[in-house]
Amino acid sequence: MGFGCMRLPTAGGRIDVDAAEKLIVSAVQRGVNYLDTAYIYNGSEATLGEIFARNPGLRDKVNVATKLPISRCQAQEDFDKYLSRSLERLKADHVDYYLVHNVTSAGAWERLEELGIEEWVSRQKEAGRIGQIGFSYHGPEADFPVLLDSYDWDFCQIQYNYLNEHYQAGTAGLEAAAKRGVPVVVMEPLLGGKLAGELPRAAKAVLERAGISADPVRLALRWVWNHPEVTLVLSGMNTMEQLDQNIETADGASPCSLAAEEVRAIEMARESIAKSYRVPCTGCGYCLPCPKGVNIPMCFAAYNASFAHGWYQGMQQYITASGAMEGKARFAGDCVQCGACLQKCPQHIDIPQELFRVKRRLQIPGLPAIVRMGTRVITR
Ligand code: SF4
Ligand code: SF4
């Protein structure tokens, strides 16, 4: 199990460095030795750098993975610039695992080849600034093997969980990588927490009928670890309770260890989860900030919840998503379809179109005015 550092604990809207330190030090003490961050994870690299500075010797006990923001790279100098900045933030002279971040097609890699990335990676490896080179993938299933064969990769990283067997790289991609001897790091085993929270009523009923009482997190993680082709599973943890639970699960999980009835129950529950999971948003936040202040992932979470747990619960979440309590209510209907978010979404969601659906389902006439008036009264 690796520690995913995209969603570190926060306080007052910023990363809570003390809380993150407690978690990471505890995780390392208990055997976690892989920390995954990225240049674009707001404040994450610098937080890890600060934690390493506060804890002499910690850096040498872990493998650090970070990622090159390829969408910002237009020339080979940009590769240098972003790696150097990552190293500065991490207060380190090398990264153990460096990923080309968010490759969405075979063509995206071809563009980097034209910029000379292969020769650049060789130089960085020789200089000891990069240990292993890999890529994180969010493209179509068909392009994944093409990409695997395009370069001599040390490892790859894919989104994989029991709801995404046929989405992006999927099971076919996992098996293709294993066949080529390329180790696979799995991200989003809980689909941005969607498989961690309360499962939709129908899915819970299916599991209960099958006599499976395992909690959703444990079930979802064990499903991923059940695949012998998986090398490492990343989990973003931001409380000690989550860390304890995941370590306990990891200790008891090994390939092919799920009982046949557990696998069957997950397969049956998957169908009902998929039905209520209308927008495949993982909550990564890459699309933010929206110039109109729309909290895109929270709008989608509310929309999905309205199918999974009932319209009323979705509506409650939608009002929270609007930021009303912070006195700046913004709704899905505030989207002006500028398109600024579109290229940033690794799930390729047509955000303006989906926000329109959110508006249609949850934004009852007059809601923004009522919420804004209510907020004024409460905060007066
Ligand atoms: S398209 Fe809509 S949601 Fe996306 S950035 Fe523009 S206003 Fe915001
Ligand atoms: S809409 Fe896309 S980019 Fe935005 S949070 Fe969801 S998955 Fe991430």
PDB file of N, CA, C and O and ligand atoms in Angstrom, residues 287 289-294 296 334-342 351-352 355, ligand 1:
ATOM      1  N   CYS A 287     -10.203  20.438 -12.190  1.00  0.00           N
ATOM      2  CA  CYS A 287     -10.954  21.416 -12.981  1.00  0.00           C
ATOM      3  C   CYS A 287     -11.097  22.762 -12.276  1.00  0.00           C
ATOM      4  O   CYS A 287     -11.542  23.727 -12.878  1.00  0.00           O
ATOM      5  N   PRO A 289      -9.727  26.240 -10.126  1.00  0.00           N
ATOM      6  CA  PRO A 289     -10.964  26.959  -9.823  1.00  0.00           C
ATOM      7  C   PRO A 289     -11.745  27.291 -11.085  1.00  0.00           C
ATOM      8  O   PRO A 289     -11.167  27.536 -12.133  1.00  0.00           O
ATOM      9  N   CYS A 290     -13.050  27.317 -10.908  1.00  0.00           N
ATOM     10  CA  CYS A 290     -13.930  27.779 -11.990  1.00  0.00           C
ATOM     11  C   CYS A 290     -14.027  29.297 -11.855  1.00  0.00           C
ATOM     12  O   CYS A 290     -14.233  29.803 -10.745  1.00  0.00           O
ATOM     13  N   PRO A 291     -13.862  30.038 -12.953  1.00  0.00           N
ATOM     14  CA  PRO A 291     -13.906  31.509 -12.835  1.00  0.00           C
ATOM     15  C   PRO A 291     -15.229  32.021 -12.279  1.00  0.00           C
ATOM     16  O   PRO A 291     -15.283  33.133 -11.737  1.00  0.00           O
ATOM     17  N   LYS A 292     -16.280  31.231 -12.370  1.00  0.00           N
ATOM     18  CA  LYS A 292     -17.580  31.657 -11.835  1.00  0.00           C
ATOM     19  C   LYS A 292     -17.809  31.115 -10.430  1.00  0.00           C
ATOM     20  O   LYS A 292     -18.890  31.263  -9.860  1.00  0.00           O
ATOM     21  N   GLY A 293     -16.811  30.445  -9.879  1.00  0.00           N
ATOM     22  CA  GLY A 293     -16.905  29.987  -8.491  1.00  0.00           C
ATOM     23  C   GLY A 293     -17.740  28.743  -8.286  1.00  0.00           C
ATOM     24  O   GLY A 293     -18.089  28.403  -7.147  1.00  0.00           O
ATOM     25  N   VAL A 294     -18.065  28.036  -9.385  1.00  0.00           N
ATOM     26  CA  VAL A 294     -18.891  26.818  -9.230  1.00  0.00           C
ATOM     27  C   VAL A 294     -18.015  25.713  -8.633  1.00  0.00           C
ATOM     28  O   VAL A 294     -16.918  25.453  -9.133  1.00  0.00           O
ATOM     29  N   ILE A 296     -17.423  22.490  -8.869  1.00  0.00           N
ATOM     30  CA  ILE A 296     -17.801  21.448  -9.831  1.00  0.00           C
ATOM     31  C   ILE A 296     -17.888  20.055  -9.172  1.00  0.00           C
ATOM     32  O   ILE A 296     -18.925  19.390  -9.269  1.00  0.00           O
ATOM     33  N   ASP A 334     -24.794  28.734 -12.416  1.00  0.00           N
ATOM     34  CA  ASP A 334     -23.903  29.889 -12.624  1.00  0.00           C
ATOM     35  C   ASP A 334     -22.841  29.608 -13.686  1.00  0.00           C
ATOM     36  O   ASP A 334     -22.074  30.493 -14.056  1.00  0.00           O
ATOM     37  N   CYS A 335     -22.761  28.351 -14.135  1.00  0.00           N
ATOM     38  CA  CYS A 335     -21.809  28.006 -15.206  1.00  0.00           C
ATOM     39  C   CYS A 335     -22.185  28.781 -16.468  1.00  0.00           C
ATOM     40  O   CYS A 335     -23.341  28.752 -16.893  1.00  0.00           O
ATOM     41  N   VAL A 336     -21.214  29.457 -17.056  1.00  0.00           N
ATOM     42  CA  VAL A 336     -21.484  30.220 -18.287  1.00  0.00           C
ATOM     43  C   VAL A 336     -20.934  29.493 -19.517  1.00  0.00           C
ATOM     44  O   VAL A 336     -20.809  30.067 -20.581  1.00  0.00           O
ATOM     45  N   GLN A 337     -20.550  28.221 -19.308  1.00  0.00           N
ATOM     46  CA  GLN A 337     -20.074  27.376 -20.401  1.00  0.00           C
ATOM     47  C   GLN A 337     -18.843  27.951 -21.097  1.00  0.00           C
ATOM     48  O   GLN A 337     -18.700  27.864 -22.311  1.00  0.00           O
ATOM     49  N   CYS A 338     -17.942  28.552 -20.308  1.00  0.00           N
ATOM     50  CA  CYS A 338     -16.733  29.142 -20.905  1.00  0.00           C
ATOM     51  C   CYS A 338     -15.773  28.058 -21.399  1.00  0.00           C
ATOM     52  O   CYS A 338     -14.917  28.304 -22.234  1.00  0.00           O
ATOM     53  N   GLY A 339     -15.893  26.853 -20.842  1.00  0.00           N
ATOM     54  CA  GLY A 339     -15.050  25.737 -21.298  1.00  0.00           C
ATOM     55  C   GLY A 339     -13.673  25.678 -20.655  1.00  0.00           C
ATOM     56  O   GLY A 339     -12.871  24.798 -20.964  1.00  0.00           O
ATOM     57  N   ALA A 340     -13.362  26.595 -19.732  1.00  0.00           N
ATOM     58  CA  ALA A 340     -12.021  26.634 -19.124  1.00  0.00           C
ATOM     59  C   ALA A 340     -11.681  25.336 -18.386  1.00  0.00           C
ATOM     60  O   ALA A 340     -10.514  24.987 -18.242  1.00  0.00           O
ATOM     61  N   CYS A 341     -12.700  24.629 -17.923  1.00  0.00           N
ATOM     62  CA  CYS A 341     -12.458  23.420 -17.137  1.00  0.00           C
ATOM     63  C   CYS A 341     -12.317  22.158 -17.992  1.00  0.00           C
ATOM     64  O   CYS A 341     -11.804  21.146 -17.542  1.00  0.00           O
ATOM     65  N   LEU A 342     -12.773  22.239 -19.233  1.00  0.00           N
ATOM     66  CA  LEU A 342     -12.942  21.018 -20.025  1.00  0.00           C
ATOM     67  C   LEU A 342     -11.672  20.202 -20.230  1.00  0.00           C
ATOM     68  O   LEU A 342     -11.661  18.995 -20.043  1.00  0.00           O
ATOM     69  N   ILE A 351     -18.123  18.823 -18.615  1.00  0.00           N
ATOM     70  CA  ILE A 351     -18.543  19.474 -17.365  1.00  0.00           C
ATOM     71  C   ILE A 351     -19.729  20.426 -17.570  1.00  0.00           C
ATOM     72  O   ILE A 351     -20.733  20.326 -16.840  1.00  0.00           O
ATOM     73  N   PRO A 352     -19.678  21.362 -18.555  1.00  0.00           N
ATOM     74  CA  PRO A 352     -20.837  22.272 -18.687  1.00  0.00           C
ATOM     75  C   PRO A 352     -22.133  21.521 -18.942  1.00  0.00           C
ATOM     76  O   PRO A 352     -23.165  21.851 -18.365  1.00  0.00           O
ATOM     77  N   LEU A 355     -23.223  19.852 -15.760  1.00  0.00           N
ATOM     78  CA  LEU A 355     -23.720  20.845 -14.793  1.00  0.00           C
ATOM     79  C   LEU A 355     -25.141  21.272 -15.163  1.00  0.00           C
ATOM     80  O   LEU A 355     -25.961  21.563 -14.286  1.00  0.00           O
TER      81      LEU A 355
HETATM   82  S1  SF4 B   1     -17.466  25.879 -18.240  1.00  0.00           S
HETATM   83 FE1  SF4 B   1     -18.692  26.419 -16.460  1.00  0.00          FE
HETATM   84  S2  SF4 B   1     -17.903  25.184 -14.810  1.00  0.00           S
HETATM   85 FE2  SF4 B   1     -16.365  25.153 -16.443  1.00  0.00          FE
HETATM   86  S3  SF4 B   1     -14.959  26.818 -15.869  1.00  0.00           S
HETATM   87 FE3  SF4 B   1     -16.485  27.683 -17.277  1.00  0.00          FE
HETATM   88  S4  SF4 B   1     -18.076  28.510 -15.938  1.00  0.00           S
HETATM   89 FE4  SF4 B   1     -16.844  27.134 -14.684  1.00  0.00          FE
END
